[in-house]
CSV table of C-alpha atoms and ligand atoms in Angstrom, one decimal:
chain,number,residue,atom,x,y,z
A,1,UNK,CA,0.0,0.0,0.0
A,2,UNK,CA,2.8,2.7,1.2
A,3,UNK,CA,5.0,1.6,-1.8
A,4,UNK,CA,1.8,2.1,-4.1
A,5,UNK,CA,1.8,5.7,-2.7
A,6,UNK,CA,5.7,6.4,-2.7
A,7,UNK,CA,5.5,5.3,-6.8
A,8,UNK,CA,2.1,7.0,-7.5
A,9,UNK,CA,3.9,10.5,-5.7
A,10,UNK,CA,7.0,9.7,-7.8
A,11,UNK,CA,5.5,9.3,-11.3
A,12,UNK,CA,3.0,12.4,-10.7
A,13,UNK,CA,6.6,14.5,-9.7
A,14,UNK,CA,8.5,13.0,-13.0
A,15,UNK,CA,5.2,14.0,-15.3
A,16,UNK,CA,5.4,17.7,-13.5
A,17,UNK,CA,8.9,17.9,-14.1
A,18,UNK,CA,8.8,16.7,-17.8
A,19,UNK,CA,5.8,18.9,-18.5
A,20,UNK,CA,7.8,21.8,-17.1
A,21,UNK,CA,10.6,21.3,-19.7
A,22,UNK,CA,8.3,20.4,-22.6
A,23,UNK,CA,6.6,23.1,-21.9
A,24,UNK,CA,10.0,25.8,-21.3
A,25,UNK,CA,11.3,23.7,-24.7
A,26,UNK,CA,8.2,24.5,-27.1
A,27,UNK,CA,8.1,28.1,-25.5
A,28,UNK,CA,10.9,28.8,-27.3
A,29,UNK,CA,9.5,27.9,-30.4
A,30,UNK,CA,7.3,29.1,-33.5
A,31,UNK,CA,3.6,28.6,-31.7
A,32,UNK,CA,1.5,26.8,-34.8
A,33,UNK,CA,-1.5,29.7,-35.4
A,34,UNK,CA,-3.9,27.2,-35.9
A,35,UNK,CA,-4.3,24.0,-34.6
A,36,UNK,CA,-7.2,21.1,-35.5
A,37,UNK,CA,-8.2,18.6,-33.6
A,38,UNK,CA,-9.7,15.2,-34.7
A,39,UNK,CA,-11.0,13.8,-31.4
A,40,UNK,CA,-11.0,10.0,-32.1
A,41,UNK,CA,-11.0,7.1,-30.0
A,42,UNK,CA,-13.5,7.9,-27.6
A,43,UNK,CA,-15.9,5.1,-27.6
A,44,UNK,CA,-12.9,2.4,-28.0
A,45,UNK,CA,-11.4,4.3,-24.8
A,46,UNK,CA,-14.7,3.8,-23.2
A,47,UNK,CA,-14.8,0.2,-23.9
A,48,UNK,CA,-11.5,-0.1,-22.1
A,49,UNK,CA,-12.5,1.4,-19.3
A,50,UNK,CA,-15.8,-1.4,-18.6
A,51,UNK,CA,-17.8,1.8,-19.7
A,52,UNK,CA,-20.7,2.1,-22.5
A,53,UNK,CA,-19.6,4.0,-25.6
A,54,UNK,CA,-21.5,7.3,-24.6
A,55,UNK,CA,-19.7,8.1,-21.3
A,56,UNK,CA,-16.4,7.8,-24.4
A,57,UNK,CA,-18.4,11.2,-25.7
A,58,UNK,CA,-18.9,12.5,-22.4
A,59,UNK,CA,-15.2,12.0,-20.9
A,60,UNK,CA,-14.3,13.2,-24.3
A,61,UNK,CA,-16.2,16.1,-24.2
A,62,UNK,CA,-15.1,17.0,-20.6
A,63,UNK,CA,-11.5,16.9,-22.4
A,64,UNK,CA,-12.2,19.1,-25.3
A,65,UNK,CA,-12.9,22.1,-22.6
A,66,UNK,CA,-9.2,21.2,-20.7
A,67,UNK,CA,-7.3,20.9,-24.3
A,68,UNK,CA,-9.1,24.4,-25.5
A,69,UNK,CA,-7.7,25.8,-22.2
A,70,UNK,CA,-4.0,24.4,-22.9
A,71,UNK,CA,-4.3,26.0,-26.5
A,72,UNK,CA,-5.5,29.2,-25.2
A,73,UNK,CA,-2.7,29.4,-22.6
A,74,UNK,CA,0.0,28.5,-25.4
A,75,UNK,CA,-1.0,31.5,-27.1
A,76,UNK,CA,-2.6,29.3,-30.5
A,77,UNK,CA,-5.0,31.9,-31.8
A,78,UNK,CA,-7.1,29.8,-34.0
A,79,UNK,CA,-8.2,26.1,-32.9
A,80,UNK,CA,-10.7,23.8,-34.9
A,81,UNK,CA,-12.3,20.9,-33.3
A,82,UNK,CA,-13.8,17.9,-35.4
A,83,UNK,CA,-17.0,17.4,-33.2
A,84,UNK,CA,-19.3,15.5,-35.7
A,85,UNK,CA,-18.7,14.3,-39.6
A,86,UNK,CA,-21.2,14.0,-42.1
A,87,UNK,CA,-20.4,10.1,-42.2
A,88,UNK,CA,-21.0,10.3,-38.6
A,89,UNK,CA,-24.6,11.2,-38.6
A,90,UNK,CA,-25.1,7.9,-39.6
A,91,UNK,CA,-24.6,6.3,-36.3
A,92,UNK,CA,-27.6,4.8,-34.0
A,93,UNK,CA,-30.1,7.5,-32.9
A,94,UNK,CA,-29.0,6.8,-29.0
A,95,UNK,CA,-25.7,7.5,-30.2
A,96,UNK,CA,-26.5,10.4,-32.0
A,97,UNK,CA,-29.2,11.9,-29.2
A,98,UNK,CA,-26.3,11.9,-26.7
A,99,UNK,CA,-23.8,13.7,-28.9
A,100,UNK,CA,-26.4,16.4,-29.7
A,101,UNK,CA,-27.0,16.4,-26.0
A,102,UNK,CA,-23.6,17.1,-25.4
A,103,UNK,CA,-23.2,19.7,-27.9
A,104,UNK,CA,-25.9,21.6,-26.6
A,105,UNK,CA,-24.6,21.6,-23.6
A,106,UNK,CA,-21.2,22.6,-25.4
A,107,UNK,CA,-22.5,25.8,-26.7
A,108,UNK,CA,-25.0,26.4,-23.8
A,109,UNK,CA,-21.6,26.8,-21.8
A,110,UNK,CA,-20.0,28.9,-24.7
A,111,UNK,CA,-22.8,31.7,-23.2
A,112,UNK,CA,-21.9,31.3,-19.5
A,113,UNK,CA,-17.8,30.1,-19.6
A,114,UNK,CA,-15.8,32.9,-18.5
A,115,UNK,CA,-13.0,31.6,-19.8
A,116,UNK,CA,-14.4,32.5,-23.6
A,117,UNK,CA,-14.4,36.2,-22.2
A,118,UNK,CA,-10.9,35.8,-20.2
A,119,UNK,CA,-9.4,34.3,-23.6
A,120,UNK,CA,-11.8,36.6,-26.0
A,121,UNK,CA,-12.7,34.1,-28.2
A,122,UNK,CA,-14.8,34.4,-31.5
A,123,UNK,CA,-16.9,30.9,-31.6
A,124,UNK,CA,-18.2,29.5,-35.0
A,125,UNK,CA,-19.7,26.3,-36.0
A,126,UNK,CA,-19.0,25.2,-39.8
A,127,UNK,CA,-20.7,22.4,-41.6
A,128,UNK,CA,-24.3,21.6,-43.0
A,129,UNK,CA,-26.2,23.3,-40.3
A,130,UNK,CA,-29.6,23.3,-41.5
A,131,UNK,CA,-29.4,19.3,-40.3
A,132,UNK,CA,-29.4,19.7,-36.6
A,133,UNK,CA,-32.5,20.0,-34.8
A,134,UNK,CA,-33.7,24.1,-34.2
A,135,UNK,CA,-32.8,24.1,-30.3
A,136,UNK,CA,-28.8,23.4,-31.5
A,137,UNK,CA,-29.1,25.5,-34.3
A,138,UNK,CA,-30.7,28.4,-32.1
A,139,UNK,CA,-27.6,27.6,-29.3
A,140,UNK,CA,-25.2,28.0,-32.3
A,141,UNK,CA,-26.4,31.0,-33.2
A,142,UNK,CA,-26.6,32.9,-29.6
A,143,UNK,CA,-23.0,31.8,-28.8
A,144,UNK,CA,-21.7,32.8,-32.2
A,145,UNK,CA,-23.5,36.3,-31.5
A,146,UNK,CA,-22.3,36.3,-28.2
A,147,UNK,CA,-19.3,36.1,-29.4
A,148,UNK,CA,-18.8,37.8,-32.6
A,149,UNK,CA,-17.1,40.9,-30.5
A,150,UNK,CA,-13.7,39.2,-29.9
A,151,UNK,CA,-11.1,39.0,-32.6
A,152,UNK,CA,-8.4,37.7,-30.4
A,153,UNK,CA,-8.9,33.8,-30.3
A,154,UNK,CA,-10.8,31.6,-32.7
A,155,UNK,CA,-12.9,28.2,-32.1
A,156,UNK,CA,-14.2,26.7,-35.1
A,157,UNK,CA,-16.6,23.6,-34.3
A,158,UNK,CA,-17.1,21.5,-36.8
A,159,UNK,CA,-20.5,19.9,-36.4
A,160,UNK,CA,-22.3,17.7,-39.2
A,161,UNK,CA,-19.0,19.1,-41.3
A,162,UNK,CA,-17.9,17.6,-44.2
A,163,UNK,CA,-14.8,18.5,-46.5
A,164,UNK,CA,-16.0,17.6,-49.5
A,165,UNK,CA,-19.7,19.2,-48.8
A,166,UNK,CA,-17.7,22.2,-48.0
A,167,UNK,CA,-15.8,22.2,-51.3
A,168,UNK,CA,-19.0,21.7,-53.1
A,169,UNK,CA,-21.2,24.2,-51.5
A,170,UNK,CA,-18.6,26.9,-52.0
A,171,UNK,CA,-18.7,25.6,-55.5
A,172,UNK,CA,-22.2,26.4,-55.8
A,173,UNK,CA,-22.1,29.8,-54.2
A,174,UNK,CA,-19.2,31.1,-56.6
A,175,UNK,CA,-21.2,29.4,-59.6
A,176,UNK,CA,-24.4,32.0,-58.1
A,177,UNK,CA,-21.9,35.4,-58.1
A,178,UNK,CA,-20.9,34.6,-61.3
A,179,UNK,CA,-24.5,34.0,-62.4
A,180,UNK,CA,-25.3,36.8,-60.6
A,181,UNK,CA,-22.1,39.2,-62.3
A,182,UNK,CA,-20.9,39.8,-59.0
A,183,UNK,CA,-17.7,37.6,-59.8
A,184,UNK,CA,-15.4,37.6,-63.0
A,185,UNK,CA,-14.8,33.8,-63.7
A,186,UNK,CA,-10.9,34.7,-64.5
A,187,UNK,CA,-10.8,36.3,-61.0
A,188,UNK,CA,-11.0,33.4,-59.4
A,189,UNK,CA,-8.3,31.9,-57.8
A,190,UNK,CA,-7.1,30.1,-54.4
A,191,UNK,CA,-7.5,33.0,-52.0
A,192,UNK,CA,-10.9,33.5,-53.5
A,193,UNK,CA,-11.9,30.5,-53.5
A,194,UNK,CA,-10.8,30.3,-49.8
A,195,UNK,CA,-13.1,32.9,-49.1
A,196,UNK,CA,-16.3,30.7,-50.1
A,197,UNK,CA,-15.0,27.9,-47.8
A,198,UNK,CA,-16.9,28.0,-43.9
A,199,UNK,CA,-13.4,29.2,-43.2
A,200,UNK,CA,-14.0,32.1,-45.2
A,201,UNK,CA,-10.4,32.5,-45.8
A,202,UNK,CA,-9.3,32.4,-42.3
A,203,UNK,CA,-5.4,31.5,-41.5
A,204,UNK,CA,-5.4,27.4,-42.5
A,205,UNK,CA,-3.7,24.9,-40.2
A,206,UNK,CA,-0.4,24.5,-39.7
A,207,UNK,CA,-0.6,21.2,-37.3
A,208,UNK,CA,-3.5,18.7,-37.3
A,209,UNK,CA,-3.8,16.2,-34.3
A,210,UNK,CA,-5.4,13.0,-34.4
A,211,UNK,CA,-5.9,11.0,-31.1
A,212,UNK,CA,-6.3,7.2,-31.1
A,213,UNK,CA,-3.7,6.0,-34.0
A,214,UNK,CA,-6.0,6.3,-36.9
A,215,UNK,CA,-3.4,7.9,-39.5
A,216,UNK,CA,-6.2,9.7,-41.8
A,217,UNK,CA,-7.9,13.2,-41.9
A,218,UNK,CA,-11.5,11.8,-43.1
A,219,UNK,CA,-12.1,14.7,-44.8
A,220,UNK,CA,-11.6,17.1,-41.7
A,221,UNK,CA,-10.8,20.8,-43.4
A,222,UNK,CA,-9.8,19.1,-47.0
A,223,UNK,CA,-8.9,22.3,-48.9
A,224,UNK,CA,-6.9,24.0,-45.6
A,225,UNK,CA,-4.7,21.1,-44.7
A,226,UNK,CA,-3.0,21.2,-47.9
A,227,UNK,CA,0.2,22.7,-46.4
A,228,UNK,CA,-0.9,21.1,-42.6
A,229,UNK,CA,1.6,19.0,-40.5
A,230,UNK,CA,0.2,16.2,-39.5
A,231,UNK,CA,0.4,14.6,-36.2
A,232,UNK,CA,-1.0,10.9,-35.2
A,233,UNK,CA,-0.8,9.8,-31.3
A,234,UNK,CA,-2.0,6.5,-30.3
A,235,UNK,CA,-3.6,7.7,-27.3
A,236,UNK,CA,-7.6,7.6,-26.9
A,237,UNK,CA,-8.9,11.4,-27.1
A,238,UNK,CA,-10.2,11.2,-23.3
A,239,UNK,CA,-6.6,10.3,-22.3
A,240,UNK,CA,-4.6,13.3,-24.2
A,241,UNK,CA,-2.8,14.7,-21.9
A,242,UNK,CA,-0.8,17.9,-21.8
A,243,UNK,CA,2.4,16.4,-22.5
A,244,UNK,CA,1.4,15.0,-26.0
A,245,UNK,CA,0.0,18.2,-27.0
A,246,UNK,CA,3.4,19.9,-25.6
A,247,UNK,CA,5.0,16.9,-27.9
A,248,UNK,CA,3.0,17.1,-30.8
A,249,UNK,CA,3.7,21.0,-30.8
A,250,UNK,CA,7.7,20.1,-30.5
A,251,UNK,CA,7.6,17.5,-33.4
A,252,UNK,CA,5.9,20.7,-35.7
A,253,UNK,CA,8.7,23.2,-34.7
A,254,UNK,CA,11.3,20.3,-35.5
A,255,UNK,CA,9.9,20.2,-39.2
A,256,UNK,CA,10.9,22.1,-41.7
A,257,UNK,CA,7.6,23.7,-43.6
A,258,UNK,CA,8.5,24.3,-46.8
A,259,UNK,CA,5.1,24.5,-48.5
A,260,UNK,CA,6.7,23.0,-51.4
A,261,UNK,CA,9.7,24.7,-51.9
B,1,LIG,C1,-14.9,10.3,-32.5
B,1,LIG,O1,-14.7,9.2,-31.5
B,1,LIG,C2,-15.6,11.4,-31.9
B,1,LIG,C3,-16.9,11.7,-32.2
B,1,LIG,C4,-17.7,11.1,-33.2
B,1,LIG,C5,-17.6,12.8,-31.4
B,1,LIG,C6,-16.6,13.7,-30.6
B,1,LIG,C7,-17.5,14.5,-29.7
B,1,LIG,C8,-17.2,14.7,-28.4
B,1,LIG,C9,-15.9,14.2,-27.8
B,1,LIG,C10,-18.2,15.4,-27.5
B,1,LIG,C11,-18.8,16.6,-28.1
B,1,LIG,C12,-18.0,17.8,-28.0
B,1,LIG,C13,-18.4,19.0,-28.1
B,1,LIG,C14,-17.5,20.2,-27.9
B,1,LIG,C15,-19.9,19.4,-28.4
B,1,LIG,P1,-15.5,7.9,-31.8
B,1,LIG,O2,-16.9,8.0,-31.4
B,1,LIG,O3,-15.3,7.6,-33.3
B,1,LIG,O4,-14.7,6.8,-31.0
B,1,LIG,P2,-14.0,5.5,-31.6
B,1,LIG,O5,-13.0,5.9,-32.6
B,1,LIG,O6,-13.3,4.9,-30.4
B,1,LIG,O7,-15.1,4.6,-32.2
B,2,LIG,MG1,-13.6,6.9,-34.4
């Protein structure tokens, strides 16, 4: 029993001390602008634990508020969480149910969190919408009002988001301006283009997480991770823990970004 707590005091003082100098180490560092996030692995964590897949979504969505906090902190200006895909909405309706729950929750707390006033952060949901039920639409739209004074910090939540939807509908609305004469088909190029995107030309990534050791981006911000990094951990998105952020952030300063060149 003692020597349980002499090692459980010793590994909680190594993780300190190691989080200390990953922390002093990255510091030093170019910051990425723009992190996303593909939080995956949360049901298989779940079913690890002896839990039912939901309480994956709900430890997972307890996590998203601590990682948002480490970003914030690290000075990341921009961060883009993969909440829900369109190939996603095609899970069971219990499944489902629960994950709307807990994304009305999610933005319910956007309107009372302090912390999105400390860090003066500018919340925006991208995707198809128009397919969540009106009380989550409603939500979405109060916090992104709430919000829309703050230019300092950026969330993007991608809910019922698809990259290729996202290529097509910006497709369709430069197909209506130029219709419309409002846009000179040799005008357009990338940064244009860009503009049409959810993103609406924001900065893109220049790192993109994925927990659980899936190496793929399943369409998460097709057109802006072009130039990403990308970073695969096998832990299980509820587990992340500052340290693999803080490593994950180390590994993109290490690499050279060349964009090509
Ligand atoms: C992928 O894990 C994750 C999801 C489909 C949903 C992620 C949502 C949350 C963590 C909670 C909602 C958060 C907010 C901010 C509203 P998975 O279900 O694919 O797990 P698996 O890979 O182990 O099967
Ligand atoms: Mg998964």
């Amino acid at each position: 029993m003692i020597i349980n707590w002499i090692r459980s005091r010793v590994l909680k003082y190594i993780y300190e001390y190691y989080e200390k100098k990953l922390l002093n180490e990255v510091r030093k560092g170019k910051m990425p602008e723009h992190i996303g996030l593909i939080l995956d692995g949360n049901r298989r964590w779940a079913i690890e634990m002896g839990f039912s897949p939901e309480k994956g979504h709900e430890f997972g969505f307890e996590k998203v508020k601590e990682v948002l906090k480490w970003c914030w902190e690290l000075g990341i200006n921009i961060v883009t969480i993969y909440v829900l895909s369109t190939e996603n909405l095609n899970r069971s309706k219990e499944e489902l149910d629960n994950l709307f729950r807990l994304a009305k929750i999610g933005f319910r707390e956007i309107l009372e969190n302090p912390e999105i006033d400390r860090y003066k952060v500018r919340v925006k949901a991208i995707g198809k919408l128009e397919v969540l039920d009106d009380e989550l639409i409603d939500l979405i739209k109060k916090a992104e009002e709430k919000t829309k004074k703050y230019s300092e910090n950026k969330l993007y939540i991608a809910i019922a988001y698809g990259g290729r939807t996202e290529i097509l509908d910006a497709t369709k609305k430069i197909v209506e301006a130029v219709l419309k004469g409002e846009l000179n088909i040799n005008d357009i190029n990338e940064d244009i283009f860009s503009k049409y995107l959810y993103t609406q030309g924001d900065k893109d990534p220049d790192l993109i997480i994925r927990t659980s050791g899936e190496e793929r981006l399943s369409g998460f911000l097709l057109w802006q991770s072009a130039y990403s990094e990308l970073y695969f951990m096998d832990v299980y998105w509820p587990e992340i823990r500052k340290i693999d952020l803080l490593r994950a952030i180390r590994t993109y300063q290490k690499r050279h970004r060349r964009f090509g060149r």
